[in-house]
Coordinates of C-alpha atoms and ligand atoms in Angstrom, one line a residue:
X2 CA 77.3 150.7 96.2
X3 CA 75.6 150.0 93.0
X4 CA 72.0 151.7 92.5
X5 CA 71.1 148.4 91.7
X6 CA 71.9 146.9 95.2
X7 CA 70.2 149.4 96.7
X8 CA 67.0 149.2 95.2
X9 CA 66.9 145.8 96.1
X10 CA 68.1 145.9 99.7
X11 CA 65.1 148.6 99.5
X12 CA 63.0 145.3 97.7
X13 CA 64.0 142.9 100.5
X14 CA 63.7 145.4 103.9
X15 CA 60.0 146.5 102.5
X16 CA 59.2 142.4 101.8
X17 CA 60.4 142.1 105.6
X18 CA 59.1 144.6 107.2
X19 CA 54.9 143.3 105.4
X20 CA 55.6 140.0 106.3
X21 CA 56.7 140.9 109.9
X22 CA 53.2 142.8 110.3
X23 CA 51.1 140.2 108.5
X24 CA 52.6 137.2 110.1
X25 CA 54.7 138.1 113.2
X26 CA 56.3 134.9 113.7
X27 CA 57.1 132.2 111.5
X28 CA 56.1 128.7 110.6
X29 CA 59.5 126.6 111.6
X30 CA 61.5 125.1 109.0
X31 CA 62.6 121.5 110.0
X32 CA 65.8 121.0 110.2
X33 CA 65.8 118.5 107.7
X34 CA 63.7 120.5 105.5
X35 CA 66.2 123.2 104.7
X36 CA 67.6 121.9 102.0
X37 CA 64.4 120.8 99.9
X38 CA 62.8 124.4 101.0
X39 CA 65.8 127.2 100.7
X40 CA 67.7 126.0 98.1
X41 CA 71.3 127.2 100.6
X42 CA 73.6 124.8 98.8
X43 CA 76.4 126.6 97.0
X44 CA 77.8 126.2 93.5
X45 CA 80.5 127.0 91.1
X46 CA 77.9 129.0 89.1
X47 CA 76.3 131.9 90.2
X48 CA 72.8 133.4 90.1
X49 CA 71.0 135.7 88.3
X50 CA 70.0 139.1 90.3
X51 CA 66.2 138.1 90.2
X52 CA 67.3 134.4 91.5
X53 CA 69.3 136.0 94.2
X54 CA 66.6 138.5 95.1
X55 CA 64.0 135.0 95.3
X56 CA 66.3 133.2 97.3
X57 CA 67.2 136.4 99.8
X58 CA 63.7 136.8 100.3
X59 CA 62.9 133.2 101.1
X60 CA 66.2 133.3 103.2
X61 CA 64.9 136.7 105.2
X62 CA 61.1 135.5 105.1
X63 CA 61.6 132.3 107.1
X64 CA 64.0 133.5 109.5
X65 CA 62.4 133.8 113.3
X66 CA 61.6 137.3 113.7
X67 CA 63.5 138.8 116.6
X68 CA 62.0 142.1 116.4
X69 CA 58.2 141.9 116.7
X70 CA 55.6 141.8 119.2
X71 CA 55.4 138.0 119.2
X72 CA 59.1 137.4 120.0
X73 CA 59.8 137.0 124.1
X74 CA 62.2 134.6 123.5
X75 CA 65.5 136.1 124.7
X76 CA 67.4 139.2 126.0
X77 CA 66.7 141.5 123.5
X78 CA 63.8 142.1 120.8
X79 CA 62.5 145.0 118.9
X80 CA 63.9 147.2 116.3
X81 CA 65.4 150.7 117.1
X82 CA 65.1 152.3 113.5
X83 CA 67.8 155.3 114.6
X84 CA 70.1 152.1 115.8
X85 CA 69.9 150.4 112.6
X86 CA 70.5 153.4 110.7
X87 CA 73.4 154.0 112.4
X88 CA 74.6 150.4 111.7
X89 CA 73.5 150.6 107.8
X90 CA 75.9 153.6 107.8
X91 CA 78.8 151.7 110.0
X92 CA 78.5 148.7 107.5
X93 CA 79.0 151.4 104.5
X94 CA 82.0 153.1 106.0
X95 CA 83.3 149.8 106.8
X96 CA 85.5 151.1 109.6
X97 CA 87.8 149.0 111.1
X98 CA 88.3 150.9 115.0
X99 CA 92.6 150.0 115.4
X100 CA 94.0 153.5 114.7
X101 CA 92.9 157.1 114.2
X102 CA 94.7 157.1 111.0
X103 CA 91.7 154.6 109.8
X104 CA 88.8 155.3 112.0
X105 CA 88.9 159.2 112.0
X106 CA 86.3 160.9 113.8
X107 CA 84.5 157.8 114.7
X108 CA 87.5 156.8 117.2
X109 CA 85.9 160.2 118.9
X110 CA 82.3 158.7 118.4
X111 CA 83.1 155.8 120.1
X112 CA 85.3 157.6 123.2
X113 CA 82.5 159.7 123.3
X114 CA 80.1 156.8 124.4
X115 CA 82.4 155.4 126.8
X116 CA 83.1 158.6 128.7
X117 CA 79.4 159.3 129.7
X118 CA 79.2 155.4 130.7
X119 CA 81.9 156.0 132.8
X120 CA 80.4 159.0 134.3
X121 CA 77.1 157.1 134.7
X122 CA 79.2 154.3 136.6
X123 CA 80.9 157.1 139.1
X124 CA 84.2 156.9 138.0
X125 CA 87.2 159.5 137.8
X126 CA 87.2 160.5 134.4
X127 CA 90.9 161.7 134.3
X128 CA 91.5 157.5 134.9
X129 CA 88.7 155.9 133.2
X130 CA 89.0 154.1 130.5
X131 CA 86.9 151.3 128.5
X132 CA 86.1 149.3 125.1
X133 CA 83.7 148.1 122.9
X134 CA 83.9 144.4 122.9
X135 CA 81.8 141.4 120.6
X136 CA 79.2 141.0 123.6
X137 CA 78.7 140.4 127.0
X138 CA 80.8 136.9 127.1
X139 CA 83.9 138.9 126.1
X140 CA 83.3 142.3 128.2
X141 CA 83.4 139.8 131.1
X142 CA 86.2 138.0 129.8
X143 CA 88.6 141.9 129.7
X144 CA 87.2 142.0 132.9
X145 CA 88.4 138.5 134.4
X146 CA 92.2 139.6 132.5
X147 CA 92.3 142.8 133.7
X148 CA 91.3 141.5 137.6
X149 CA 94.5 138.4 137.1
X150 CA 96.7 141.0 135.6
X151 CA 96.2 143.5 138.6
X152 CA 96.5 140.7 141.0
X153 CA 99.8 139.7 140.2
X154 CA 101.5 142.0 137.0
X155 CA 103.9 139.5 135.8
X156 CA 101.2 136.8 134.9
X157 CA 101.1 138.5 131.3
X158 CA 104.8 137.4 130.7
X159 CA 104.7 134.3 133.2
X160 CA 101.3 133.0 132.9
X161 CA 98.8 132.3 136.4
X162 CA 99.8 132.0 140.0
X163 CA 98.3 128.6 141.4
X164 CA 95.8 129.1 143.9
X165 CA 93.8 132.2 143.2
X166 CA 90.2 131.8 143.1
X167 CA 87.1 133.8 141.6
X168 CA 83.5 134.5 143.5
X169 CA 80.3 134.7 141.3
X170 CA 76.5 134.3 142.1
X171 CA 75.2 130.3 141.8
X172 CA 72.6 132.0 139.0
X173 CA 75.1 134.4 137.1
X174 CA 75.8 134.0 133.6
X175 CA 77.8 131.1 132.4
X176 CA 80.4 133.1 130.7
X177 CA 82.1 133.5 134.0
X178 CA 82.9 129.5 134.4
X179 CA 83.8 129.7 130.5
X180 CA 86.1 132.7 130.4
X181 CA 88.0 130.7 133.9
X182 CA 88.8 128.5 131.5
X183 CA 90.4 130.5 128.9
X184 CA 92.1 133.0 131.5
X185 CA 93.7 129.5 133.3
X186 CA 92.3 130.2 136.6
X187 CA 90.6 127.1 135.9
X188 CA 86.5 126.2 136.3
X189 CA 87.2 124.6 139.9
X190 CA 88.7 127.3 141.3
X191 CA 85.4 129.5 141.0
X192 CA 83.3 129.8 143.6
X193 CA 79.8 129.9 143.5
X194 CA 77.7 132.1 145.8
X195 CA 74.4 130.6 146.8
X196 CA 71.6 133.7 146.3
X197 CA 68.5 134.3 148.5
X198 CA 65.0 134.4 148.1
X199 CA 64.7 136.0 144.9
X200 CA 68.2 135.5 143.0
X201 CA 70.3 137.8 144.6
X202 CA 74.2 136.9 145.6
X203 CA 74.3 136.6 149.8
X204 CA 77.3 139.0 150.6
X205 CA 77.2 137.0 154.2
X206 CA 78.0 134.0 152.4
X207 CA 80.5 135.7 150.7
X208 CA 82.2 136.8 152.8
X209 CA 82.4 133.6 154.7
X210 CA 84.0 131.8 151.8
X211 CA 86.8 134.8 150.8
X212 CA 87.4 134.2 154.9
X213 CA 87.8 130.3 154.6
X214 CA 89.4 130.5 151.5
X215 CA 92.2 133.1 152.6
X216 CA 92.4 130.8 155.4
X217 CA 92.9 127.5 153.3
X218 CA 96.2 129.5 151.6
X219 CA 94.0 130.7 148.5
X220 CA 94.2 133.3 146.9
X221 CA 90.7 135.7 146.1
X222 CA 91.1 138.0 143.6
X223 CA 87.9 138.4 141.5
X224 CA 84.2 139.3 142.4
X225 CA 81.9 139.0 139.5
X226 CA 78.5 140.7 140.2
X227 CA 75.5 140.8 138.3
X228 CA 72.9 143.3 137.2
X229 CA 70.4 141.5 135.7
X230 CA 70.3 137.7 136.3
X231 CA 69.8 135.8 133.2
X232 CA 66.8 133.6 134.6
X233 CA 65.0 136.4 137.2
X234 CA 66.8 139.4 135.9
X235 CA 67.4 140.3 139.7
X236 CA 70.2 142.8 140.4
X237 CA 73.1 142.0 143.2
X238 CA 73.6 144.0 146.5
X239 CA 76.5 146.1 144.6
X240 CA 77.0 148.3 147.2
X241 CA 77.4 145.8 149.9
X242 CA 79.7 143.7 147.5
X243 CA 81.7 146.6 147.0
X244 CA 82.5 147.3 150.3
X245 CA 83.5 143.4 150.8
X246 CA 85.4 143.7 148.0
X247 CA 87.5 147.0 149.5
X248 CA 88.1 144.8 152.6
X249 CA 89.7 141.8 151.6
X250 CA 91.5 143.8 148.2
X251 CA 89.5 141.9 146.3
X252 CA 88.1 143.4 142.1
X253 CA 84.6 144.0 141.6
X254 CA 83.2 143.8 137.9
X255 CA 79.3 144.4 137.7
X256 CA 78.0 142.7 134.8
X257 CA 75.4 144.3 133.5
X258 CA 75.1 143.0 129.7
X259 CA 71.8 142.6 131.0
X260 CA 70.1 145.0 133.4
X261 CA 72.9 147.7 133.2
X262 CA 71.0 150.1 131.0
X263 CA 69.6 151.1 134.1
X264 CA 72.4 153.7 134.7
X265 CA 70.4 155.7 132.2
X266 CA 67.7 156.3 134.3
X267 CA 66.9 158.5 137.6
X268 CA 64.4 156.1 138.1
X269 CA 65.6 152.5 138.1
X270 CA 69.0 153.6 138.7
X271 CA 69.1 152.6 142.3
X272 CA 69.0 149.3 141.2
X273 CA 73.0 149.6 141.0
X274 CA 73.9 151.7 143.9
X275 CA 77.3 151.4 144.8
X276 CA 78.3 150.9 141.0
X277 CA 81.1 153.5 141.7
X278 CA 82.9 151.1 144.2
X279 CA 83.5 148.5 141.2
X280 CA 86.7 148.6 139.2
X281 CA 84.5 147.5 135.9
X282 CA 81.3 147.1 134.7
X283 CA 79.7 146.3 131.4
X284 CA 76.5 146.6 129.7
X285 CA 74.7 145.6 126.5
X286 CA 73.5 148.0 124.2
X287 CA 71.6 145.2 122.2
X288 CA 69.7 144.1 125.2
X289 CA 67.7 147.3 126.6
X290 CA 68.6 149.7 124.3
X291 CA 67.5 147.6 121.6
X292 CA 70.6 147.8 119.2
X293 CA 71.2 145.8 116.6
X294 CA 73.4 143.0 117.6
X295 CA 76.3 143.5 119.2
X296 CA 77.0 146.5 121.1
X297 CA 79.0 145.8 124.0
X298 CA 81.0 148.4 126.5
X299 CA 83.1 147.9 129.3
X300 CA 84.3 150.3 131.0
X301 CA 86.8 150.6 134.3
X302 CA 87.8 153.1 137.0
X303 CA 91.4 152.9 135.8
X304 CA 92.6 152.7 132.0
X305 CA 96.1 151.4 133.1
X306 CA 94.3 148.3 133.3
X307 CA 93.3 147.9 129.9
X308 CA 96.7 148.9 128.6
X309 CA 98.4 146.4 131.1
X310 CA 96.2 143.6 129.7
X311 CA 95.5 144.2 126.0
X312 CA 97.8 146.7 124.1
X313 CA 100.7 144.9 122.5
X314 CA 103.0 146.7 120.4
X315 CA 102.6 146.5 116.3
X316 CA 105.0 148.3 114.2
X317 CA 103.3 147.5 111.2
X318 CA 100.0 148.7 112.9
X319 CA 100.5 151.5 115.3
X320 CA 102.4 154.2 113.0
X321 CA 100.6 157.3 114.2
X322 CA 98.7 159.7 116.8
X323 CA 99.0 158.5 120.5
X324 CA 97.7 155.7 122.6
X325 CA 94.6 157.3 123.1
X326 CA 93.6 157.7 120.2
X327 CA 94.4 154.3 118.9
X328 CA 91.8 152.1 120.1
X329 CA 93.3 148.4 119.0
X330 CA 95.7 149.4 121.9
X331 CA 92.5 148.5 124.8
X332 CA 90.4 145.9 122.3
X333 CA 90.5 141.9 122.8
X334 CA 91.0 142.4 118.9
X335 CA 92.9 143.5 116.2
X336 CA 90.4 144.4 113.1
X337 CA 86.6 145.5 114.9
X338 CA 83.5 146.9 113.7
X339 CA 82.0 150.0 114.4
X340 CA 79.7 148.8 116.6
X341 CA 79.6 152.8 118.7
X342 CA 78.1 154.3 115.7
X343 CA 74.9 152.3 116.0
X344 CA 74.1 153.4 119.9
X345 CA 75.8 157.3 119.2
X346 CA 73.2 158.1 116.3
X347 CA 70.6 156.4 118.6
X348 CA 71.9 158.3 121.6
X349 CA 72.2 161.5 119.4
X350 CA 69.1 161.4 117.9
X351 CA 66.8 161.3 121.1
X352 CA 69.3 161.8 124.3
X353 CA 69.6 160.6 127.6
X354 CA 66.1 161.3 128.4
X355 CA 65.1 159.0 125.4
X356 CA 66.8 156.2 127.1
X357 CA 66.1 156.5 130.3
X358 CA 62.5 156.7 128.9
X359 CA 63.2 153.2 126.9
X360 CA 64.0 151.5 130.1
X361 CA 61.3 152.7 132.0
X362 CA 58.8 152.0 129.5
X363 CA 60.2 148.6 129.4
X364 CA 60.0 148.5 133.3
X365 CA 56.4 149.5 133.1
X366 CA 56.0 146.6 130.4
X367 CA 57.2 144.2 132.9
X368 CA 54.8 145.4 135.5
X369 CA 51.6 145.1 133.2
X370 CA 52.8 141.6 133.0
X371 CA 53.4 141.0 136.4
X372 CA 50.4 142.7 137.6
X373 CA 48.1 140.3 135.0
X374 CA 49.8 137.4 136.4
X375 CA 49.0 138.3 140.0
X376 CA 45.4 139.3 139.3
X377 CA 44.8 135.9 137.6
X378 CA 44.4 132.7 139.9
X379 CA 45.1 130.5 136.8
X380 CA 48.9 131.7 137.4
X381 CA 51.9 131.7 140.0
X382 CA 54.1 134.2 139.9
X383 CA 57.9 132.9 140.6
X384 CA 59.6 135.9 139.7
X385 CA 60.3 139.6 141.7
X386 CA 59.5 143.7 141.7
X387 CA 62.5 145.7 139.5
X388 CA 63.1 143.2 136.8
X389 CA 62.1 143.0 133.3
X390 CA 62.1 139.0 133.6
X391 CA 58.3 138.0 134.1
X392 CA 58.4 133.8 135.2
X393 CA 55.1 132.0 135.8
X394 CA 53.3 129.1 135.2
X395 CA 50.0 128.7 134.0
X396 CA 47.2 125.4 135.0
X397 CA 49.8 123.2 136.0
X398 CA 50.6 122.7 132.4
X399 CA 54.2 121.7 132.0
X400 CA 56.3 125.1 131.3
X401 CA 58.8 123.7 128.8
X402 CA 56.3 121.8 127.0
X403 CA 54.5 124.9 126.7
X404 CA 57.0 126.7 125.2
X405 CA 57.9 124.1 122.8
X406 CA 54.5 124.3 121.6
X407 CA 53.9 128.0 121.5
X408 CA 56.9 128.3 119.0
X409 CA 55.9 125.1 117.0
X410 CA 52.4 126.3 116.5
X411 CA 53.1 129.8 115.8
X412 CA 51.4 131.5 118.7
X413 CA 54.5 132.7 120.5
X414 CA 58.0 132.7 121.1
X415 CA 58.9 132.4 124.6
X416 CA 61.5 130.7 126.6
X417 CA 61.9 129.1 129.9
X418 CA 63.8 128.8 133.1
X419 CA 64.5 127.4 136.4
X420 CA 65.5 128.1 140.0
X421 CA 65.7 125.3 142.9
X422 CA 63.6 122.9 140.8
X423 CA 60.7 125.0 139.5
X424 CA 60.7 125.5 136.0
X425 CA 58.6 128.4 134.4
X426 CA 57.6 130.4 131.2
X427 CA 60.2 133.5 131.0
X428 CA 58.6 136.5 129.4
X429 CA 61.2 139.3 128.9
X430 CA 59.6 142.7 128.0
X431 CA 63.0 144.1 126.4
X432 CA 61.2 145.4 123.5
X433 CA 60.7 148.8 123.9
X434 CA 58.4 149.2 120.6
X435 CA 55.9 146.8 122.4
X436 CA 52.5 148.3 123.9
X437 CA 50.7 147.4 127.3
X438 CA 48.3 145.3 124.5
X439 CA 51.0 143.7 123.0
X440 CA 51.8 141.7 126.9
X441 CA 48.0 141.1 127.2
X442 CA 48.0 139.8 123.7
X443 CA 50.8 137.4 124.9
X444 CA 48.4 136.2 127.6
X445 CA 45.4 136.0 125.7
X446 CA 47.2 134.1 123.0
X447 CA 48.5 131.6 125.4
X448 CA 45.1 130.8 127.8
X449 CA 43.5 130.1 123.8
X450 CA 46.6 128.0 122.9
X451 CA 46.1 126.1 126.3
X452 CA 42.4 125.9 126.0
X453 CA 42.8 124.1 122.7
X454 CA 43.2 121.2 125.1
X455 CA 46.7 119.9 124.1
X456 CA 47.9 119.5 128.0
X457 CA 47.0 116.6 130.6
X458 CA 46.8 118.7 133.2
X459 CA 45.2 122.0 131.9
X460 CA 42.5 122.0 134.3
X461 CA 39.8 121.1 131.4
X462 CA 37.3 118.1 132.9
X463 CA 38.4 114.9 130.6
X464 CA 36.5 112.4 132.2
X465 CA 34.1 112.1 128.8
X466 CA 35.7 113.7 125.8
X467 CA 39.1 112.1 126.4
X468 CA 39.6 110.6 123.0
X469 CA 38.6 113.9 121.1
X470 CA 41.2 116.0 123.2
X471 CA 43.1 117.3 119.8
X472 CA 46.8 117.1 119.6
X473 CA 49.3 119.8 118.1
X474 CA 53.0 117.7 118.0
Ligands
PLP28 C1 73.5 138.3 127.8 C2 74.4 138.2 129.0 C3 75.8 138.1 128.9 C4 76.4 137.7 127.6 O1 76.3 138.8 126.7 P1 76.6 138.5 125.1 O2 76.6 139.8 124.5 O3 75.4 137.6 124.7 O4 77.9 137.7 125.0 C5 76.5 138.1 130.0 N1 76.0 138.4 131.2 C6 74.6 138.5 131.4 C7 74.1 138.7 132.7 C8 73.8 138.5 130.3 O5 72.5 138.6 130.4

């Protein structure tokens, strides 16, 4: 790389990184704006360096800003400078993970990683086995394969058995119903478990359904559970699952793109008990462990699995060392990033202990928030103990209005959910770089946005100012 480009990726980072602590969260570009304000039409001529640097920086400057203390807005946040480091240096190596013979040592780096997850998980190391895949959607996707494949081996050369059927919580994430689909089990043949009182998948109701299914002719073959609901970030009874899932023959993948970090922890780990009974589980390095995007492992009691599913001979690809050792022969694709080498120099550089210290600081976070929610009557509290999902609402003011708002105006940028009809403000403390004053901040920042008298039914006495109430949209 030119000296050249460096200097001005050092130009660009250092631009980002006083903008992100002057302003920590952007004014919104209309859609309709883009054009007229970022200049992103292409054209047979190209741009000086100084014209390139102008329109990177405006490019960079007005993109939302994911990784500070203002940003609550999804599953992941912050900026783990060892992560990204490790990612700069996967992006110069430009690895692609197939074979040894191009990968090298970072085939290791990558095994490595999924070793210790599979020890985390419980599983037999002489028969475990796993991946790195684009994300969450996919690692539950190898999982779906690898539980049709197992169910009936010839469906790789003959294609699915009519009649087989999949059981997930009514809350999990929607890749399940999507990667159905693609696997041609089919959306309708999924089952969806209703939850109790605070998110969590009712194994009685479970079980009653693999019962009336097996008695309908059906065939049950898959159990997806979750660790780490998208909405409440609640974590499924795995242990009870599991043993349903022995019973009736039945896999078990635990999805834990999500809230499956906690296997790093002595702490929170409980939270999965019984992970060892599953067959796979996955989990998201870019959600708790705050890696750049994506960084996504499965891993599974039994590699014969992945080989069944995904290897596929390639002469022109496969030349040299064995199996093992040749990663494309386990991966949903044929040409992948090094996406290991991000968590390994994180992983490296401060150990177990500093993750299992990220997760319980973020664990803490989440009960600073949750406690100031409690403590204050101006808020309900619709969400549960062991999650990192905080979801309230505040004055009766509408949540998804609110949320609109605090992103339009620059305050905050939060999302929301729902669950049997409520809708609420979902505050995710996923950032690990964030403080105890950062949450308050959040609070503070929203009871002045609110107070600014934008919302009907904010609690503020109307009856003589009504005209003057001022209006943000
Ligand atoms: C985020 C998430 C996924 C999807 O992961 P991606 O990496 O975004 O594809 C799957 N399941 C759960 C529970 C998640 O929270």
């Amino acid at each position: 790389m030119e000296k050249s480009n460096l200097e001005l990726f050092n130009r660009l980072a250092n631009d980002l990184f006083s903008a992100e602590k002057e302003e920590p969260i952007i004014q919104p570009i209309a859609i309709n704006e883009l054009d007229d304000k970022l200049n992103l039409g292409l054209s047979a001529e190209g741009v000086s360096e100084e014209e390139l640097y102008e329109s990177l920086k405006n490019l960079m400057l007005n993109t939302p800003r994911t990784s500070t203390n203002r940003f609550f807005n999804q599953l992941f946040g912050g900026r783990n400078d060892k992560a990204v480091l490790g990612d700069l240096i996967a992006v110069l190596l430009n690895t692609s993970m197939y074979t040894y013979k191009v990968a090298g040592p970072m085939v290791e780096v990558e095994k490595v990683i999924l070793r210790q997850i599979s020890a985390f998980a419980g599983y037999d190391l002489a028969t475990a086995g796993g991946t790195i895949a684009t994300g969450g959607s996919m690692t539950n996707f190898m999982a779906l394969v690898m539980a049709r494949d197992a169910f009936n081996e010839n469906i790789v050369e003959q294609g699915v058995n009519p009649g087989m059927v999949l059981y997930t919580s009514a809350v999990s994430h929607y890749s399940i119903p999507k990667n159905a689909a693609f696997a041609g089990i089919g959306r309708n043949n999924i089952r969806y478990i209703e939850v109790d009182e605070e998110g969590r998948m009712r194994v009685d109701l479970l079980e009653q359904q693999i019962k009336q299914d097996i008695a309908a002719g059906l065939q049950p073959f898959f159990v997806n559970a979750t660790a780490g609901t998208t909405v409440f970030g609640a974590y499924d009874p795995v242990d009870q699952i599991g043993d349903v899932c022995q019973q009736y023959g039945l896999w078990l993948h635990l999805d834990g793109a999500y809230g499956g970090s906690v296997i790093f922890t002595d702490k929170h780990r409980h939270l999965v008990k019984g992970i060892e009974k599953t067959n796979s589980f996955s989990v998201n390095a870019h959600k708790m462990l705050n890696a750049p995007m994506t960084c996504s492992m499965i891993v599974c009691q039994n590699k014969r699995h992945l080989y069944h599913s995904f290897s596929n001979d390639a002469s022109y690809l496969f030349q040299m060392h064995e199996d093992d050792y040749n990663l494309g022969k386990t991966s949903l694709q044929c040409g992948r990033r090094n996406d290991a080498l991000k968590l390994w120099t994180l992983w490296k550089s401060v150990g177990t202990k500093g993750l299992a210290a990220m997760v319980d600081h973020q664990f803490a976070l989440a009960e600073v928030a949750r406690e100031y929610v409690r403590n204050h009557p101006d808020y309900t509290l619709y969400s549960f103990d062991s999650s990192l999902t905080i979801c309230f609402t505040y004055k009766n003011v509408p949540s998804i209005e609110l949320c609109n708002k605090l992103y339009e105006s620059s305050t905050s940028m939060v999302s929301y959910g729902s669950f049997r009809e409520q809708d609420f403000v979902r505050l995710v403390t996923i950032n690990a770089g964030n403080k105890k004053e950062d949450i308050l901040n959040f609070f503070s920042g929203l009871e002045d946005f609110v107070a600014k008298g934008m919302f009907k039914n904010d609690g503020i006495d109307r009856n003589v100012a009504n005209d003057e109430v001022v209006c943000c949209s």
